[in-house]
PDB file of C-alpha atoms in Angstrom:
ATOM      1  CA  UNK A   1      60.135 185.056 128.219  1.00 75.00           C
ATOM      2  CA  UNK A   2      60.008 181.359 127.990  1.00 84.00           C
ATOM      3  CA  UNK A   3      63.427 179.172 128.011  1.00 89.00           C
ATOM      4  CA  UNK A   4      62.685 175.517 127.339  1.00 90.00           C
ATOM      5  CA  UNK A   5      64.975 172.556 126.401  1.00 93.00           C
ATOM      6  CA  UNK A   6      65.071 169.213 123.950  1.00 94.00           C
ATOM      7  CA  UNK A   7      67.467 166.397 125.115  1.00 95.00           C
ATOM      8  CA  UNK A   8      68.315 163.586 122.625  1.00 94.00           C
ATOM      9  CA  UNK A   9      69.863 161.169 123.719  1.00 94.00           C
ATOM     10  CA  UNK A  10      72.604 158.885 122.151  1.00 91.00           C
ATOM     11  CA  UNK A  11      73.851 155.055 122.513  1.00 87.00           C
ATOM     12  CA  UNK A  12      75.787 152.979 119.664  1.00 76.00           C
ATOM     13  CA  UNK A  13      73.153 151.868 117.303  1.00 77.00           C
ATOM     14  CA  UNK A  14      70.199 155.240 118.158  1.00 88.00           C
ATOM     15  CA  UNK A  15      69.292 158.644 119.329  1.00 92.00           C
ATOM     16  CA  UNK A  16      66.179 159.095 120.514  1.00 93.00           C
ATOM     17  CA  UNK A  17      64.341 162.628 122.104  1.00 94.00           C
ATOM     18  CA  UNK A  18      64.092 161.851 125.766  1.00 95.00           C
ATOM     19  CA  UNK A  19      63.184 165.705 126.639  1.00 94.00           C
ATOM     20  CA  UNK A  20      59.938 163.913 128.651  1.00 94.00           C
ATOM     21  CA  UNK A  21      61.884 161.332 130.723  1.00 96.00           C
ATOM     22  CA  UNK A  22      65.038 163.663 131.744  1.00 96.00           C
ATOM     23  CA  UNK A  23      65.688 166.203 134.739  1.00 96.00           C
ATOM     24  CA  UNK A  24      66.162 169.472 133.183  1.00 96.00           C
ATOM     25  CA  UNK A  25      67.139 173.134 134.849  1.00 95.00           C
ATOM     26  CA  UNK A  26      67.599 176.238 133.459  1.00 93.00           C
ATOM     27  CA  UNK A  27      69.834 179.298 135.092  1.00 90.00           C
ATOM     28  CA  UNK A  28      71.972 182.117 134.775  1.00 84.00           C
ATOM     29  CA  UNK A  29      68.584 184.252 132.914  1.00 79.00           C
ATOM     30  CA  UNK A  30      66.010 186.515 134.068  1.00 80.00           C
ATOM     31  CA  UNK A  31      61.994 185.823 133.142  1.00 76.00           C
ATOM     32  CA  UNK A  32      61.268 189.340 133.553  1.00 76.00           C
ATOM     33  CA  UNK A  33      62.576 192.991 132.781  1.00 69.00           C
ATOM     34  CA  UNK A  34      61.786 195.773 134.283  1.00 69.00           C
ATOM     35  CA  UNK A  35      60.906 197.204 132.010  1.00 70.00           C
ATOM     36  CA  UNK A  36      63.337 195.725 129.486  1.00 79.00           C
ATOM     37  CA  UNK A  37      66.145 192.779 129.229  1.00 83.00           C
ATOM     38  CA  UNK A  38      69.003 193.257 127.658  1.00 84.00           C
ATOM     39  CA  UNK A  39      70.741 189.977 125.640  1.00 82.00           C
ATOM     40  CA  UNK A  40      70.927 187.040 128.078  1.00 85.00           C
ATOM     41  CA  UNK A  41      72.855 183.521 127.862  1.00 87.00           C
ATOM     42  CA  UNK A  42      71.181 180.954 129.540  1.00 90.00           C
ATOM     43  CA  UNK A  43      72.303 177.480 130.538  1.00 93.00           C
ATOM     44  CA  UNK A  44      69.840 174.327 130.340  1.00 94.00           C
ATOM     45  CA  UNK A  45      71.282 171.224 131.682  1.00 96.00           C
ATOM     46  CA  UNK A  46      69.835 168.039 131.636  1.00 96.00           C
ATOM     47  CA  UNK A  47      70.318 164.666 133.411  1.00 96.00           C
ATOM     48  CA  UNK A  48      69.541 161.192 131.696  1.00 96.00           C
ATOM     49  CA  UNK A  49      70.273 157.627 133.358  1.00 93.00           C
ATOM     50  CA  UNK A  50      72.575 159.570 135.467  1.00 93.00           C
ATOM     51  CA  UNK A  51      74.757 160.899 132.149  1.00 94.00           C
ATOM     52  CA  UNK A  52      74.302 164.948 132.622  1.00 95.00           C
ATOM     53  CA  UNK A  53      75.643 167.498 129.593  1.00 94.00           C
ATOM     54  CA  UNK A  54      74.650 171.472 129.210  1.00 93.00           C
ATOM     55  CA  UNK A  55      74.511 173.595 126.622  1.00 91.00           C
ATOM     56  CA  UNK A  56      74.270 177.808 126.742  1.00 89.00           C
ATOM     57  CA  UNK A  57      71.871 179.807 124.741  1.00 88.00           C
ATOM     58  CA  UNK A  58      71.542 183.077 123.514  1.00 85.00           C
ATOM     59  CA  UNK A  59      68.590 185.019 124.265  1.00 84.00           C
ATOM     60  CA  UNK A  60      67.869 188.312 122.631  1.00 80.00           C
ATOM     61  CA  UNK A  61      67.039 191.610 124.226  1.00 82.00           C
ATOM     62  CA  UNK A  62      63.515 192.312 124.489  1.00 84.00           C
ATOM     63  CA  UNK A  63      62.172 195.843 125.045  1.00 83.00           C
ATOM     64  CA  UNK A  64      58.453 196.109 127.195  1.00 81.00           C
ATOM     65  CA  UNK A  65      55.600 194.632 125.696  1.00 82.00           C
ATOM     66  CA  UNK A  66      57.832 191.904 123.612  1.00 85.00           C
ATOM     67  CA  UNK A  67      57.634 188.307 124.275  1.00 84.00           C
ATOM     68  CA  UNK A  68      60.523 185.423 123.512  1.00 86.00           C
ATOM     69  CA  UNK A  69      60.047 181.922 123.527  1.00 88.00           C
ATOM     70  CA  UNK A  70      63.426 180.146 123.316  1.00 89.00           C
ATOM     71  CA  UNK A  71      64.894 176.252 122.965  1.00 90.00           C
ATOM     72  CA  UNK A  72      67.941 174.943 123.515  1.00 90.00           C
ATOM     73  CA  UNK A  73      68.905 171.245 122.632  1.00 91.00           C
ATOM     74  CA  UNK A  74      71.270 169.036 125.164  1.00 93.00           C
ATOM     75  CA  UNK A  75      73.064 166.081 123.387  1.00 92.00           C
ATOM     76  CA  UNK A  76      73.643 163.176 126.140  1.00 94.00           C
ATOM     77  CA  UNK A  77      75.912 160.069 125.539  1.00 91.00           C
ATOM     78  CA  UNK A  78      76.009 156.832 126.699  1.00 89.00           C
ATOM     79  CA  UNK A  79      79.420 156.128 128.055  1.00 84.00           C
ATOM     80  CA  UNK A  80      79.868 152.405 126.029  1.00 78.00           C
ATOM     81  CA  UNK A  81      79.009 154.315 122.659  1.00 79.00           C
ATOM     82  CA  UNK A  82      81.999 154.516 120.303  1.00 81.00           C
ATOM     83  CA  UNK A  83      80.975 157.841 118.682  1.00 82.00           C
ATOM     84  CA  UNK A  84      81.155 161.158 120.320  1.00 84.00           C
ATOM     85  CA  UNK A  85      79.114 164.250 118.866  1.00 86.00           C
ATOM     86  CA  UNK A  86      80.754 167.928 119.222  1.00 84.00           C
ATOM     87  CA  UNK A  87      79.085 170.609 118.854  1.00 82.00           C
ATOM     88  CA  UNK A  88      80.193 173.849 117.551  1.00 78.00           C
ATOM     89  CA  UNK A  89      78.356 176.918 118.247  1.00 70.00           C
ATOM     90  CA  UNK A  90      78.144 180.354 116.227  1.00 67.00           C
ATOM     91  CA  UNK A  91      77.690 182.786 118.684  1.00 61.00           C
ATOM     92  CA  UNK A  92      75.773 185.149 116.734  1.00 67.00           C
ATOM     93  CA  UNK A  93      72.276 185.345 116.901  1.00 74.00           C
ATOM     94  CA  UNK A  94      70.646 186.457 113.905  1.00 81.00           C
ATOM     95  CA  UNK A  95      67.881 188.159 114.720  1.00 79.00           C
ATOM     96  CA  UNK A  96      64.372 187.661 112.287  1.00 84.00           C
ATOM     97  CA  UNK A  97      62.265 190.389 110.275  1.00 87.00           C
ATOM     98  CA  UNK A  98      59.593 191.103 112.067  1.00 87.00           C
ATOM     99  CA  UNK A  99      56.300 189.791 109.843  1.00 89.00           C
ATOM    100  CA  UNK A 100      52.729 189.799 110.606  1.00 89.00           C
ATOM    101  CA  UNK A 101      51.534 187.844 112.784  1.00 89.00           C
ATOM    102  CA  UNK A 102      47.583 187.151 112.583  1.00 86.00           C
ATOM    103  CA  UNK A 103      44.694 189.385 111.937  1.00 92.00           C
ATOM    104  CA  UNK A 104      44.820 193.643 112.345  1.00 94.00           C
ATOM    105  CA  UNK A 105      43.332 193.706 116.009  1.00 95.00           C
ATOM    106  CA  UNK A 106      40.593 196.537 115.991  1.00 95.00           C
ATOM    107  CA  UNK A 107      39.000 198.408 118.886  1.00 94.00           C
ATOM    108  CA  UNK A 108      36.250 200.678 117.693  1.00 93.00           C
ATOM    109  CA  UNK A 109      35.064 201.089 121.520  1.00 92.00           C
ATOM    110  CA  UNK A 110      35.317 203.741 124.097  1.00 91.00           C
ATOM    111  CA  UNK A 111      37.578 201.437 126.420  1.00 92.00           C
ATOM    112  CA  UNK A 112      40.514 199.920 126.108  1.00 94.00           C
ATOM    113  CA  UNK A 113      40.289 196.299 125.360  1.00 94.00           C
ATOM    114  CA  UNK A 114      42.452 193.164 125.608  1.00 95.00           C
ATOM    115  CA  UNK A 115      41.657 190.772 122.290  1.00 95.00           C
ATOM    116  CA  UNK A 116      42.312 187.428 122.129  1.00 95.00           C
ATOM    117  CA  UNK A 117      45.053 186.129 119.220  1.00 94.00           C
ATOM    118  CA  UNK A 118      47.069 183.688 117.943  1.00 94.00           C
ATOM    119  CA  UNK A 119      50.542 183.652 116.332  1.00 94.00           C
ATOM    120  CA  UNK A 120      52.656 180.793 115.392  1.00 94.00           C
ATOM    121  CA  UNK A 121      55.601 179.608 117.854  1.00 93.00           C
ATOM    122  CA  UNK A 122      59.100 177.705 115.314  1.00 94.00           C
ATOM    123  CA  UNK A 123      61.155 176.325 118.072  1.00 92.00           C
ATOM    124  CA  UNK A 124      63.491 173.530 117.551  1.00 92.00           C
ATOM    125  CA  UNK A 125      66.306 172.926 114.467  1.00 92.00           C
ATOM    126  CA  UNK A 126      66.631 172.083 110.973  1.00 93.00           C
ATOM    127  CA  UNK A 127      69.494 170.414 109.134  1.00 93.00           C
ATOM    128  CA  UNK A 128      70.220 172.748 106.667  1.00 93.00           C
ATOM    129  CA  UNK A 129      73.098 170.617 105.667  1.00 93.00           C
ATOM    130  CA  UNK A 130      75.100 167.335 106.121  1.00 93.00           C
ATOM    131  CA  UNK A 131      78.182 166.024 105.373  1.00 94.00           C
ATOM    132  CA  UNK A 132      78.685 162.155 105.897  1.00 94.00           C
ATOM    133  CA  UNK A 133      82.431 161.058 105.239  1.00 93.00           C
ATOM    134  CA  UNK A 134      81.627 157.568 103.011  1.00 91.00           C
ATOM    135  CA  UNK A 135      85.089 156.505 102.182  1.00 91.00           C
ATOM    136  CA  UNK A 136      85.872 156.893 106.445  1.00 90.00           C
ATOM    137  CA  UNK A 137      82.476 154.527 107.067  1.00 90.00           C
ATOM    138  CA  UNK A 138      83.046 151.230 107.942  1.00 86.00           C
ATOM    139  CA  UNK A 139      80.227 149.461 108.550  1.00 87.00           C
ATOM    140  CA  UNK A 140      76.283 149.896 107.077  1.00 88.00           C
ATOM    141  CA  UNK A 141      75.246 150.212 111.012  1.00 86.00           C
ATOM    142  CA  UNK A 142      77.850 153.069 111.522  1.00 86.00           C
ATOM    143  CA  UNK A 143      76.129 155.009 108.419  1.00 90.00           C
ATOM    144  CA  UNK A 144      72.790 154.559 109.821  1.00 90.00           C
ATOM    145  CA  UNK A 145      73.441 155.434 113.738  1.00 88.00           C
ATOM    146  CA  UNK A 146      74.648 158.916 111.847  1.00 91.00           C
ATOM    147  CA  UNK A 147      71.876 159.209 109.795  1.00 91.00           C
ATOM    148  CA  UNK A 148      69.187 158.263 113.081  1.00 91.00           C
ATOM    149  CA  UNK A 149      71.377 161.269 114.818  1.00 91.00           C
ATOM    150  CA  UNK A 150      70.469 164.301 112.066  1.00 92.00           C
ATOM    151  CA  UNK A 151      66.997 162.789 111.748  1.00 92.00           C
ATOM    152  CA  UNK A 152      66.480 162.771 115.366  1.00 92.00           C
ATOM    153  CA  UNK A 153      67.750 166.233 115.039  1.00 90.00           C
ATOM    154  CA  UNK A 154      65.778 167.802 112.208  1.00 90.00           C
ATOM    155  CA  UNK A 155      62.447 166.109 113.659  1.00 90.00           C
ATOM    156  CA  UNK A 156      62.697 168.347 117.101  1.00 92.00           C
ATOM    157  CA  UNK A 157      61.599 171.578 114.563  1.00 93.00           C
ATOM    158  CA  UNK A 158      57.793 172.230 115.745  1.00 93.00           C
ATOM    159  CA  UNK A 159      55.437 174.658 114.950  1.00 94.00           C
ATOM    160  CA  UNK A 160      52.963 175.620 117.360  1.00 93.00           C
ATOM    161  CA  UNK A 161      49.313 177.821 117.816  1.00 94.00           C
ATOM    162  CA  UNK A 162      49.779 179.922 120.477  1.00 93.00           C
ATOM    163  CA  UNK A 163      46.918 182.155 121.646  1.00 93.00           C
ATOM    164  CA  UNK A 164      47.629 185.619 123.631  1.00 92.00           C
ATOM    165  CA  UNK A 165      45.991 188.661 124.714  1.00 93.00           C
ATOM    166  CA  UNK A 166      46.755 192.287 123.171  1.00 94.00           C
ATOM    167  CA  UNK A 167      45.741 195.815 124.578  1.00 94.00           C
ATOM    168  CA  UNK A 168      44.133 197.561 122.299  1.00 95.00           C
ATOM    169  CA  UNK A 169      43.370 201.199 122.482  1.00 94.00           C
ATOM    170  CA  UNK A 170      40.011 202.947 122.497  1.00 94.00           C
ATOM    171  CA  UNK A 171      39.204 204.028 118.847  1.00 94.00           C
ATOM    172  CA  UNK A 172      42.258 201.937 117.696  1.00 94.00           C
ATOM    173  CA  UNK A 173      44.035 199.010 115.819  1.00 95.00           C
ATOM    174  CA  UNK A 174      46.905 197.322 116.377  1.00 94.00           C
ATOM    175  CA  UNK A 175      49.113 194.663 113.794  1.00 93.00           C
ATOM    176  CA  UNK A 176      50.867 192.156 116.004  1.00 93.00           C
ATOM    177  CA  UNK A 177      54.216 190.808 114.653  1.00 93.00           C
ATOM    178  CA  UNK A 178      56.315 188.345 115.319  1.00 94.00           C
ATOM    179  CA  UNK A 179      59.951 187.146 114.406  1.00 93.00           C
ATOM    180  CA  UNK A 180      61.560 184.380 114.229  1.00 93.00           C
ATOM    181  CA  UNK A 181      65.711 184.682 115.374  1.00 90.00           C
ATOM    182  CA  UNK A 182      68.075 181.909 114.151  1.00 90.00           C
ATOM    183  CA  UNK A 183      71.331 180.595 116.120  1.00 88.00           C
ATOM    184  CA  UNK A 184      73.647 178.291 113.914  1.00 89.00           C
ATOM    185  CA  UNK A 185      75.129 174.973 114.836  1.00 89.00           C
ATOM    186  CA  UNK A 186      77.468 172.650 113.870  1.00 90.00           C
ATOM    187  CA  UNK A 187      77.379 169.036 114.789  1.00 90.00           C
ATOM    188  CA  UNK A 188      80.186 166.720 114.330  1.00 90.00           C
ATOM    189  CA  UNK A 189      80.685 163.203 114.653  1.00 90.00           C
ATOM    190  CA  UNK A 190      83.710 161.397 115.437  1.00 88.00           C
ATOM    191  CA  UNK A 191      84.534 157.778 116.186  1.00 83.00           C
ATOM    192  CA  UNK A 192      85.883 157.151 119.465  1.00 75.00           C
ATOM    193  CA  UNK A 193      89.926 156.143 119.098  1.00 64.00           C
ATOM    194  CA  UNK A 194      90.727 152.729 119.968  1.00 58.00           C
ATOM    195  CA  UNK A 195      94.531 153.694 121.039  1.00 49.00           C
ATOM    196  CA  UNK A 196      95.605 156.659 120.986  1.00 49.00           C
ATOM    197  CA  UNK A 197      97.959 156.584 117.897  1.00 49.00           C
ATOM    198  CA  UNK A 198      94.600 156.617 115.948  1.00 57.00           C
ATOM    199  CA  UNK A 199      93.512 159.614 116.369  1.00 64.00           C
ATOM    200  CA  UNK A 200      89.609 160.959 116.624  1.00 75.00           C
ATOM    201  CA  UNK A 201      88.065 160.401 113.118  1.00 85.00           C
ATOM    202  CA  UNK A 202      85.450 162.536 111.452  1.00 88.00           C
ATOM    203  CA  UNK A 203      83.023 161.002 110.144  1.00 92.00           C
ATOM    204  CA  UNK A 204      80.379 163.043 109.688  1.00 93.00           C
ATOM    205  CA  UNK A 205      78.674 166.931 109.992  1.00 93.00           C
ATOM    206  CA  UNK A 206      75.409 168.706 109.984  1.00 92.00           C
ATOM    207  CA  UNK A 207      74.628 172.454 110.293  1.00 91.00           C
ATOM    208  CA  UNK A 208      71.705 173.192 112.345  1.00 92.00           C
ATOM    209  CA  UNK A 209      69.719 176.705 112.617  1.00 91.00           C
ATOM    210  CA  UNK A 210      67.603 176.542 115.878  1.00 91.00           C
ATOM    211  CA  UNK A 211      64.608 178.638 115.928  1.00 92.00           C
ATOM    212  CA  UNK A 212      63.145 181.570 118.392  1.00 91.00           C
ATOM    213  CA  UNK A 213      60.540 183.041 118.297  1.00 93.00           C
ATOM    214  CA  UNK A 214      59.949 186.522 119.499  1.00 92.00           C
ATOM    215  CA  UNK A 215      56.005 188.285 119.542  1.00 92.00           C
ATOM    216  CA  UNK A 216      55.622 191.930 119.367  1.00 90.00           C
ATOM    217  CA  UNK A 217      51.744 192.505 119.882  1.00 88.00           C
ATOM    218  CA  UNK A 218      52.065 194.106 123.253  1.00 88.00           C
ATOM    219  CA  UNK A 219      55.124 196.424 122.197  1.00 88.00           C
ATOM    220  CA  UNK A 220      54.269 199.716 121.524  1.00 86.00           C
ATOM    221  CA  UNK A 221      57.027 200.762 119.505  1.00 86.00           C
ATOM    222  CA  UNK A 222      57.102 198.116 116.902  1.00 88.00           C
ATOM    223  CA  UNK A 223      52.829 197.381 117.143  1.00 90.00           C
ATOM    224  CA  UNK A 224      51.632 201.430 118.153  1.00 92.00           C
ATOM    225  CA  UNK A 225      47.979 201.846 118.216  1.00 93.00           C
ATOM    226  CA  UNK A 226      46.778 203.467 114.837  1.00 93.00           C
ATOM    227  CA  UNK A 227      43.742 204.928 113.801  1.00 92.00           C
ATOM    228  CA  UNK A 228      41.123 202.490 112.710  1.00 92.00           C
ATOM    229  CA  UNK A 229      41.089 204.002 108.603  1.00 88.00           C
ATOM    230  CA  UNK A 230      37.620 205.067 108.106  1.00 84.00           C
ATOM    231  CA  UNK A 231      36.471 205.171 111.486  1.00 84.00           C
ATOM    232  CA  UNK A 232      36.672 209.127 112.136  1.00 80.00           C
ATOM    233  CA  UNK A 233      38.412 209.283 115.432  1.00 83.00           C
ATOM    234  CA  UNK A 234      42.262 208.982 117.206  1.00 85.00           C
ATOM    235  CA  UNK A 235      43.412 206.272 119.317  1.00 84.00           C
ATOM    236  CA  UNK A 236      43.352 207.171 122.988  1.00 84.00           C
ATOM    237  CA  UNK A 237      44.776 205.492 126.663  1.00 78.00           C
ATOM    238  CA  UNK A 238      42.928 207.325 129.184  1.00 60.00           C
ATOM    239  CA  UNK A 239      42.641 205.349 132.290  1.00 54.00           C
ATOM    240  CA  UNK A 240      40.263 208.041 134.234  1.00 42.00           C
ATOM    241  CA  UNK A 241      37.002 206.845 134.024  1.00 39.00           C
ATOM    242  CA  UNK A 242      34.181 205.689 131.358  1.00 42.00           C
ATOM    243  CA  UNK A 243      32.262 208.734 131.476  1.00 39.00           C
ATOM    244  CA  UNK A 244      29.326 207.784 133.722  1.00 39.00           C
ATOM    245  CA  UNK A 245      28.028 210.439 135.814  1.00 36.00           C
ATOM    246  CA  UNK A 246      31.482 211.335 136.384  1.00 35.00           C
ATOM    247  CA  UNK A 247      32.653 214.719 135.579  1.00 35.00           C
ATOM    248  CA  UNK A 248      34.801 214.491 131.976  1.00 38.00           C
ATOM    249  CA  UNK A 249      34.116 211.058 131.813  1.00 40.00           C
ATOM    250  CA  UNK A 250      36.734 210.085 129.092  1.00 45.00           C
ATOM    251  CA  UNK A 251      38.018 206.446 128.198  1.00 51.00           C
ATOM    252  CA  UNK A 252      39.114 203.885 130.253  1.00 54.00           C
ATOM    253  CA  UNK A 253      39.510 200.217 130.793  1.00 55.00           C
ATOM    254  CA  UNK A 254      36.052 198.086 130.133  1.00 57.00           C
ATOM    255  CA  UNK A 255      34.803 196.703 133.217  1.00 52.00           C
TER     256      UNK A 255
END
């Protein structure tokens, strides 16, 4: 389980992704089941020239042997700015179909074995839509401090290599998967009221989907060791010994 944050940052004219430069915790979850988590919120909040906001995210239930990696994106604003961004979140989490993730992992050995893969890691949003408000706009500068703000936005999506270890089974194969579990956001932009007879004014929304990404090669449930097709013999977890000079020998873990 991995919980990380991206904190953008906004003044009057940009917003800009100061996740390096600001002061970021993360609470209220648990790193590691035992052997299971159920669904978890967490809260990441985040601290920029001395402005702090937080934002809660949902983290999906993970059974032994799966593996979540999880983002969560903090919108700070400068007090002087005239806009103010609310965010509105779904609160379901809809969860991915698991796909393959990499090579089939085979094990044609007497021991167990731990192989080396990769899968790919989505973390961060896309704008999946926006809605800018033209006839409320007043100024060219207004329209493009908006449009900097879903830019900004959509640019945090990533996609990254990441490279783990499986246990493989004597005399086995395994076909890691991995999913990828989408929470929806909506992002609206209002300009600050001058009096209060004004009224906030809308000027503009987006609708974000912020990616997670769960791994399933070490889950035994959704991954099981198979037989290797062809290969004449049934998967086996022995942990008593490799056989050498000791009486039923058997398979174990390689040495």
């Amino acid at each position: 389980m991995n919980v990380s944050a991206i904190v953008l940052y906004m003044d009057n004219n940009t917003t800009t992704d100061v996740t390096k430069e600001a002061h970021v915790t993360i609470s209220n979850y648990q790193e590691k089941g035992n052997p299971a988590l159920g669904e978890q919120t967490a809260t990441i909040t985040a601290t920029y020239k001395d402005i702090t906001g937080s934002v809660e995210v949902k983290i999906p239930a993970l059974a032994a042997g799966q593996y979540a990696n999880v983002t969560g994106t903090v919108i700070l604003q400068a007090p002087e700015t005239q806009y103010e961004v609310v965010t509105e979140a779904d609160d379901t989490l809809t969860p991915g179909q698991p796909e393959i993730a990499g090579p089939v992992l085979k094990n044609e050995t007497n021991y167990n074995i731990t192989i080396e893969t990769q899968y790919t890691k989505k973390s961060g949003n896309k704008v999946i839509k926006k809605e800018i408000n033209q006839n409320l706009i007043n100024t060219v500068e207004e329209l493009a401090t908006i449009n900097n703000l879903f830019n900004t936005l959509n640019d945090t999506y990533t996609e990254e290599t990441v490279n783990i270890d499986v246990k493989v089974w004597a005399h086995a194969q395994k076909r890691p998967t991995v999913s990828y579990n989408i929470t929806t956001t909506t992002y609206k932009v209002y300009r600050r009221v001058v009096t209060k007879a004004e009224g906030d004014v809308e000027l503009a929304s987006a609708i974000v989907e912020a990616y997670q990404t769960t791994y399933y090669g070490n889950d035994e449930v959704i991954c099981p060791n198979e037989p290797i097709p062809g290969h004449g013999h049934q998967p086996i977890d022995h942990d008593h010994g490799h056989g050498n000079g000791n009486a039923g020998g058997g398979v174990g873990e390689q040495d």
